[in-house]
Amino acid sequence: MALRNIREEGDALLLKKSRPVTDFDRRLHILIDDMRETLINADGVGLAAPQVGVLRRLVLVMDTSKEELTPEEQIIELINPEIIKTSGSQEGPEGCLSVPGVYGLVKRPDYVKVRAQDRHGKTFEVEGTGLTARCFCHEIDHLDGHLFTEISERILSEEELEEYSKKSE
Ligand code: NI
């Protein structure tokens, strides 16, 4: 496994639409394993393939609600993911490994159900609420070339961000 370089805002590749994954081969598995390592190393909660320079529909989302699991075990691998159901709404701070140090207020559904394929091509469904739901939306947006800064109502100051983290404790 190897760490991959995370592209940052201003890189034109982040604004492109990713193509579906068609080959569930060793090359894909190496990419996924590298992305897993990169995500853990960056201490993030999600990572999309275009962020490491690969325009394919593949994302990792960490289900941080499963507190009994290790970070590595919390990672959900989603290939060719599609949001099939949403409900409710939440508003809160959102950040991105490609936009380091910046957090914006973003509205997202509070519940999201995703249909995707696993690394062997098998279709499955997964659901999440709160941060996990937010992360599903955020990562899948990356596959269509969208960053949270486009839909953020406003960027939060450090003081505001602190207030939010106090509230969630
Ligand atoms: Ni992101």
XYZ file of N, CA and C and ligand atoms in Angstrom:
508
model
N 0.847 -1.200 0.000
C 0.000 0.000 0.000
C 0.877 1.242 0.000
N 0.313 2.292 -0.517
C 1.074 3.552 -0.587
C 0.142 4.740 -0.390
N 0.711 5.775 0.178
C -0.078 7.010 0.335
C -0.175 7.696 -1.010
N -1.348 8.249 -1.314
C -1.515 9.024 -2.549
C -1.599 10.500 -2.191
N -1.196 11.319 -3.139
C -1.215 12.760 -2.951
C -2.652 13.287 -3.065
N -3.090 14.070 -2.086
C -4.461 14.611 -2.132
C -4.468 15.954 -2.874
N -5.259 16.015 -3.932
C -5.380 17.244 -4.732
C -6.150 18.299 -3.948
N -5.785 19.545 -4.139
C -6.454 20.616 -3.407
C -7.216 21.549 -4.342
N -8.162 22.280 -3.739
C -9.003 23.225 -4.479
C -8.124 24.094 -5.369
N -8.581 24.300 -6.612
C -7.775 25.031 -7.577
C -7.236 24.069 -8.632
N -7.214 22.765 -8.297
C -6.819 21.718 -9.236
C -8.037 21.411 -10.123
N -7.877 21.600 -11.424
C -9.005 21.469 -12.361
C -9.636 20.076 -12.330
N -8.856 19.074 -11.974
C -9.351 17.697 -11.956
C -10.514 17.514 -10.969
N -10.498 18.295 -9.897
C -11.553 18.187 -8.871
C -12.912 18.649 -9.399
N -12.928 19.360 -10.515
C -14.190 19.889 -11.061
C -14.737 19.010 -12.183
N -14.051 17.879 -12.451
C -14.484 16.999 -13.545
C -15.399 15.896 -13.041
N -16.201 15.372 -13.987
C -17.106 14.279 -13.655
C -16.359 12.954 -13.791
N -16.533 12.086 -12.808
C -15.858 10.788 -12.833
C -16.679 9.761 -13.600
N -15.984 8.791 -14.199
C -16.644 7.735 -14.972
C -16.852 6.500 -14.091
N -17.868 5.690 -14.432
C -18.121 4.487 -13.631
C -16.911 3.545 -13.616
N -16.798 2.790 -12.536
C -15.812 1.714 -12.447
C -16.389 0.526 -13.203
N -15.610 -0.061 -14.104
C -16.099 -1.209 -14.877
C -15.284 -2.470 -14.596
N -14.028 -2.305 -14.200
C -13.164 -3.468 -13.947
C -12.905 -3.604 -12.459
N -13.389 -4.708 -11.903
C -13.206 -4.959 -10.462
C -11.978 -5.858 -10.289
N -10.853 -5.306 -10.704
C -9.637 -6.108 -10.781
C -8.618 -5.696 -9.719
N -7.450 -6.287 -9.833
C -6.380 -6.032 -8.870
C -6.002 -4.555 -8.821
N -6.041 -3.919 -9.981
C -5.671 -2.499 -10.050
C -6.634 -1.659 -9.205
N -7.920 -2.014 -9.259
C -8.925 -1.311 -8.446
C -8.639 -1.548 -6.964
N -8.321 -2.787 -6.628
C -8.086 -3.118 -5.215
C -6.870 -2.369 -4.664
N -5.860 -2.200 -5.497
C -4.670 -1.430 -5.065
C -5.066 0.026 -4.825
N -5.872 0.580 -5.747
C -6.328 1.969 -5.584
C -7.122 2.121 -4.286
N -8.063 1.194 -4.049
C -8.888 1.270 -2.835
C -8.007 1.176 -1.590
N -7.065 0.240 -1.584
C -6.197 0.072 -0.411
C -5.339 1.315 -0.185
N -4.852 1.906 -1.258
C -4.073 3.149 -1.137
C -4.944 4.276 -0.598
N -6.185 4.346 -1.089
C -7.104 5.389 -0.609
C -7.420 5.207 0.874
N -7.583 3.959 1.296
C -7.853 3.676 2.719
C -6.712 4.211 3.578
N -5.490 3.904 3.140
C -4.317 4.333 3.897
C -4.209 5.869 3.906
N -4.496 6.467 2.769
C -4.421 7.933 2.634
C -5.454 8.607 3.531
N -6.652 8.032 3.577
C -7.733 8.590 4.403
C -7.379 8.533 5.890
N -6.907 7.378 6.340
C -6.529 7.211 7.754
C -5.378 8.159 8.100
N -4.397 8.205 7.201
C -3.213 9.052 7.431
C -3.596 10.535 7.533
N -4.613 10.959 6.753
C -5.028 12.367 6.741
C -6.029 12.657 7.855
N -6.435 11.613 8.601
C -7.376 11.768 9.698
C -8.712 12.358 9.215
N -9.154 11.894 8.044
C -10.412 12.381 7.479
C -11.558 11.440 7.792
N -12.762 11.777 7.282
C -13.917 10.888 7.446
C -14.439 10.388 6.096
N -13.833 10.880 5.008
C -14.240 10.415 3.689
C -13.228 10.832 2.644
N -13.202 10.073 1.542
C -12.264 10.387 0.459
C -12.843 9.857 -0.850
N -12.762 10.675 -1.897
C -13.261 10.276 -3.210
C -12.079 10.115 -4.168
N -12.202 9.163 -5.108
C -11.092 8.870 -6.028
C -10.555 10.117 -6.752
N -11.423 11.030 -7.217
C -10.858 12.213 -7.896
C -9.929 13.044 -7.007
N -10.117 12.938 -5.695
C -9.219 13.677 -4.794
C -7.791 13.156 -4.840
N -7.630 11.901 -5.274
C -6.278 11.378 -5.446
C -5.934 11.267 -6.940
N -6.694 12.003 -7.770
C -6.336 12.133 -9.174
C -6.877 11.052 -10.092
N -7.853 10.277 -9.603
C -8.421 9.204 -10.429
C -9.895 9.506 -10.681
N -10.267 9.731 -11.942
C -11.644 10.122 -12.258
C -12.546 8.894 -12.426
N -12.702 8.162 -11.338
C -13.570 6.983 -11.322
C -14.532 7.081 -10.152
N -15.721 6.464 -10.330
C -16.773 6.612 -9.313
C -16.536 5.640 -8.150
N -15.732 6.096 -7.240
C -15.335 5.307 -6.065
C -15.102 6.264 -4.903
N -15.743 5.977 -3.767
C -15.530 6.805 -2.569
C -15.389 5.913 -1.338
N -14.751 6.471 -0.325
C -14.701 5.845 1.000
C -15.424 6.772 1.963
N -16.262 6.191 2.810
C -16.961 6.963 3.842
C -16.758 6.237 5.166
N -16.421 6.981 6.211
C -16.283 6.348 7.522
C -17.563 6.489 8.302
N -18.074 5.362 8.783
C -19.265 5.408 9.630
C -18.806 5.604 11.073
N -18.665 6.889 11.446
C -18.133 7.212 12.777
C -19.164 6.967 13.882
N -20.406 6.620 13.498
C -21.411 6.308 14.520
C -21.129 4.941 15.156
N -20.358 4.124 14.451
C -20.011 2.789 14.981
C -18.761 2.917 15.854
N -18.969 3.465 17.050
C -17.851 3.810 17.925
C -17.052 2.601 18.395
N -17.684 1.425 18.348
C -16.993 0.215 18.815
C -15.950 -0.263 17.792
N -16.015 0.269 16.580
C -15.079 -0.160 15.536
C -13.846 0.738 15.497
N -12.739 0.203 15.006
C -11.542 1.019 14.785
C -11.783 1.874 13.537
N -11.021 2.967 13.375
C -11.188 3.792 12.164
C -11.112 2.958 10.887
N -10.172 2.046 10.839
C -10.001 1.188 9.660
C -11.274 0.364 9.392
N -11.886 -0.133 10.476
C -13.106 -0.949 10.339
C -14.334 -0.102 9.992
N -14.255 1.202 10.280
C -15.412 2.080 10.004
C -15.539 2.434 8.520
N -14.491 2.156 7.759
C -14.488 2.577 6.350
C -15.448 1.733 5.514
N -16.339 2.411 4.788
C -17.243 1.745 3.846
C -16.739 2.065 2.434
N -16.517 1.009 1.652
C -16.056 1.198 0.274
C -17.268 1.222 -0.645
N -17.439 2.323 -1.377
C -18.613 2.486 -2.233
C -18.161 2.705 -3.676
N -18.497 1.741 -4.516
C -18.131 1.829 -5.929
C -19.400 2.036 -6.746
N -19.335 3.000 -7.665
C -20.497 3.430 -8.459
C -21.701 3.729 -7.553
N -21.499 4.525 -6.497
C -22.583 4.775 -5.529
C -23.677 5.678 -6.082
N -24.900 5.408 -5.623
C -26.050 6.230 -6.002
C -26.884 6.458 -4.762
N -27.316 7.691 -4.558
C -28.222 7.974 -3.445
C -29.624 7.566 -3.882
N -30.250 6.647 -3.147
C -31.565 6.164 -3.561
C -32.673 6.661 -2.644
N -32.327 7.199 -1.470
C -33.353 7.715 -0.581
C -32.742 8.734 0.375
N -33.469 9.820 0.599
C -33.025 10.785 1.612
C -34.249 11.231 2.399
N -34.011 11.690 3.644
C -35.100 12.342 4.374
C -34.516 13.278 5.423
N -35.354 14.191 5.876
C -34.967 15.147 6.898
C -33.919 16.123 6.410
N -33.463 16.963 7.305
C -32.389 17.867 6.926
C -31.574 18.258 8.154
N -30.325 18.558 7.908
C -29.408 18.975 8.974
C -28.571 20.118 8.419
N -28.172 21.003 9.314
C -27.285 22.081 8.906
C -26.103 22.099 9.867
N -24.908 22.106 9.331
C -23.745 22.088 10.209
C -22.470 22.325 9.450
N -21.346 22.362 10.203
C -20.063 22.618 9.560
C -19.595 21.431 8.729
N -18.997 21.752 7.596
C -18.496 20.697 6.714
C -17.125 21.112 6.194
N -16.228 20.167 6.125
C -14.895 20.438 5.605
C -14.515 19.406 4.574
N -13.302 19.503 4.044
C -12.873 18.605 2.973
C -11.357 18.537 2.970
N -10.806 17.340 2.788
C -9.346 17.192 2.754
C -8.737 17.976 1.588
N -9.560 18.298 0.572
C -9.061 19.070 -0.566
C -9.164 20.573 -0.341
N -9.797 20.961 0.774
C -9.923 22.393 1.103
C -9.454 22.540 2.553
N -8.165 22.333 2.799
C -7.686 22.226 4.187
C -7.913 23.490 5.003
N -8.354 23.268 6.238
C -8.501 24.381 7.179
C -9.756 25.211 7.009
N -10.600 24.875 6.015
C -11.803 25.673 5.762
C -13.049 24.847 6.109
N -13.955 25.470 6.864
C -15.223 24.810 7.202
C -16.358 25.740 6.857
N -17.372 25.203 6.207
C -18.521 26.022 5.825
C -19.799 25.403 6.341
N -20.814 26.256 6.469
C -22.118 25.788 6.907
C -22.832 25.190 5.690
N -23.211 23.912 5.797
C -23.834 23.238 4.643
C -25.078 22.486 5.100
N -26.137 22.627 4.299
C -27.378 21.910 4.583
C -27.365 20.584 3.821
N -27.679 19.497 4.510
C -27.714 18.165 3.894
C -28.904 17.409 4.458
N -29.339 16.340 3.777
C -30.375 15.487 4.389
C -29.837 14.829 5.654
N -30.729 14.511 6.578
C -30.288 13.894 7.838
C -30.198 12.374 7.733
N -30.882 11.839 6.732
C -30.839 10.384 6.490
C -30.578 10.154 5.002
N -29.654 9.258 4.707
C -29.318 8.958 3.314
C -29.128 7.452 3.149
N -29.735 6.916 2.095
C -29.542 5.506 1.756
C -28.831 5.439 0.412
N -27.798 4.620 0.340
C -26.965 4.535 -0.859
C -26.964 3.107 -1.393
N -27.033 3.009 -2.714
C -26.821 1.704 -3.351
C -25.472 1.784 -4.060
N -24.642 0.765 -3.877
C -23.301 0.788 -4.468
C -22.849 -0.633 -4.734
N -21.651 -0.756 -5.301
C -21.039 -2.072 -5.472
C -19.830 -2.165 -4.553
N -19.522 -3.373 -4.120
C -18.310 -3.560 -3.318
C -17.124 -3.795 -4.268
N -15.949 -4.046 -3.700
C -14.748 -4.161 -4.532
C -14.756 -5.354 -5.476
N -15.715 -6.279 -5.262
C -15.824 -7.422 -6.167
C -16.988 -7.261 -7.153
N -17.682 -6.120 -7.085
C -18.760 -5.846 -8.030
C -20.139 -6.195 -7.529
N -20.228 -6.688 -6.286
C -21.508 -7.095 -5.725
C -22.271 -5.865 -5.231
N -23.554 -5.789 -5.614
C -24.376 -4.641 -5.224
C -24.854 -4.781 -3.778
N -24.836 -3.673 -3.046
C -25.354 -3.663 -1.677
C -25.944 -2.293 -1.375
N -26.673 -2.217 -0.280
C -27.247 -0.948 0.156
C -26.766 -0.646 1.565
N -26.580 0.638 1.840
C -26.128 1.047 3.165
C -26.809 2.372 3.496
N -27.080 2.583 4.791
C -27.739 3.831 5.168
C -27.003 4.488 6.316
N -27.253 5.779 6.479
C -26.600 6.494 7.565
C -27.370 7.743 7.915
N -27.127 8.226 9.145
C -27.736 9.481 9.582
C -26.608 10.410 10.043
N -26.976 11.655 10.319
C -26.016 12.617 10.863
C -24.773 12.762 10.003
N -23.607 12.648 10.651
C -22.340 12.867 9.937
C -22.144 11.872 8.791
N -22.578 10.638 8.993
C -22.413 9.632 7.941
C -23.251 9.996 6.714
N -24.478 10.453 6.936
C -25.346 10.891 5.832
C -24.709 12.082 5.106
N -24.184 13.002 5.896
C -23.507 14.179 5.332
C -22.329 13.750 4.454
N -21.601 12.779 4.960
C -20.405 12.308 4.269
C -20.757 11.587 2.952
N -21.820 10.787 2.961
C -22.270 10.136 1.719
C -22.495 11.208 0.646
N -23.230 12.255 1.004
C -23.564 13.315 0.038
C -22.303 14.029 -0.444
N -21.458 14.396 0.515
C -20.232 15.140 0.205
C -19.328 14.366 -0.758
N -19.122 13.084 -0.450
C -18.200 12.283 -1.272
C -18.778 12.018 -2.662
N -20.079 11.750 -2.716
C -20.693 11.473 -4.021
C -20.706 12.753 -4.872
N -20.837 13.914 -4.231
C -20.713 15.199 -4.951
C -19.362 15.308 -5.654
N -18.299 14.822 -5.002
C -16.959 14.874 -5.606
C -16.945 14.164 -6.961
N -17.744 13.083 -7.081
C -17.743 12.297 -8.318
C -18.365 13.060 -9.478
N -19.123 14.111 -9.144
C -19.700 14.953 -10.196
C -18.974 16.295 -10.287
N -17.823 16.363 -9.654
C -16.996 17.569 -9.755
C -17.434 18.714 -8.863
N -18.148 18.393 -7.780
C -18.636 19.461 -6.896
C -17.934 19.456 -5.546
N -17.605 20.646 -5.083
C -17.001 20.823 -3.760
C -18.020 21.492 -2.840
N -17.872 21.276 -1.533
C -18.849 21.838 -0.585
C -18.860 23.366 -0.604
N -17.747 23.956 -1.031
C -17.661 25.423 -1.039
C -18.677 26.047 -2.007
N -19.137 25.261 -3.006
C -20.137 25.762 -3.961
C -21.504 25.925 -3.310
N -21.812 25.042 -2.345
C -23.169 25.048 -1.775
C -23.198 25.549 -0.335
N -22.031 25.879 0.204
C -21.984 26.370 1.573
C -22.638 27.744 1.653
N -23.484 27.901 2.673
C -24.154 29.195 2.857
C -23.144 30.259 3.239
N -22.208 29.874 4.106
C -21.097 30.772 4.426
C -19.969 29.992 5.078
N -18.790 30.547 4.978
C -17.611 29.940 5.588
C -17.592 30.355 7.058
N -17.279 29.396 7.938
C -17.306 29.659 9.380
C -15.954 30.164 9.879
N -16.016 31.096 10.807
C -14.792 31.573 11.450
C -14.361 30.521 12.469
N -13.147 30.654 12.968
C -12.630 29.693 13.941
C -13.499 29.661 15.206
N -13.949 30.865 15.629
C -14.783 30.969 16.832
C -16.110 30.237 16.638
N -16.724 30.446 15.471
C -18.008 29.784 15.189
C -17.838 28.261 15.163
N -16.740 27.843 14.575
C -16.472 26.410 14.468
C -16.330 25.795 15.864
N -15.666 26.523 16.750
C -15.508 26.066 18.125
C -16.867 25.906 18.805
N -17.747 26.885 18.562
C -19.102 26.826 19.127
C -19.800 25.544 18.680
N -19.676 25.232 17.391
C -20.318 24.025 16.856
C -19.741 22.763 17.484
N -18.429 22.730 17.655
C -17.847 21.506 18.209
C -18.225 21.351 19.681
N -18.397 22.472 20.380
C -18.869 22.394 21.788
C -20.268 21.798 21.841
N -21.118 22.281 20.905
C -22.517 21.814 20.887
C -22.614 20.321 20.625
N -21.705 19.795 19.803
C -21.827 18.381 19.435
C -21.189 17.446 20.468
N -20.540 18.028 21.481
C -19.895 17.181 22.489
C -20.897 16.642 23.512
Ni -14.220 16.374 0.186
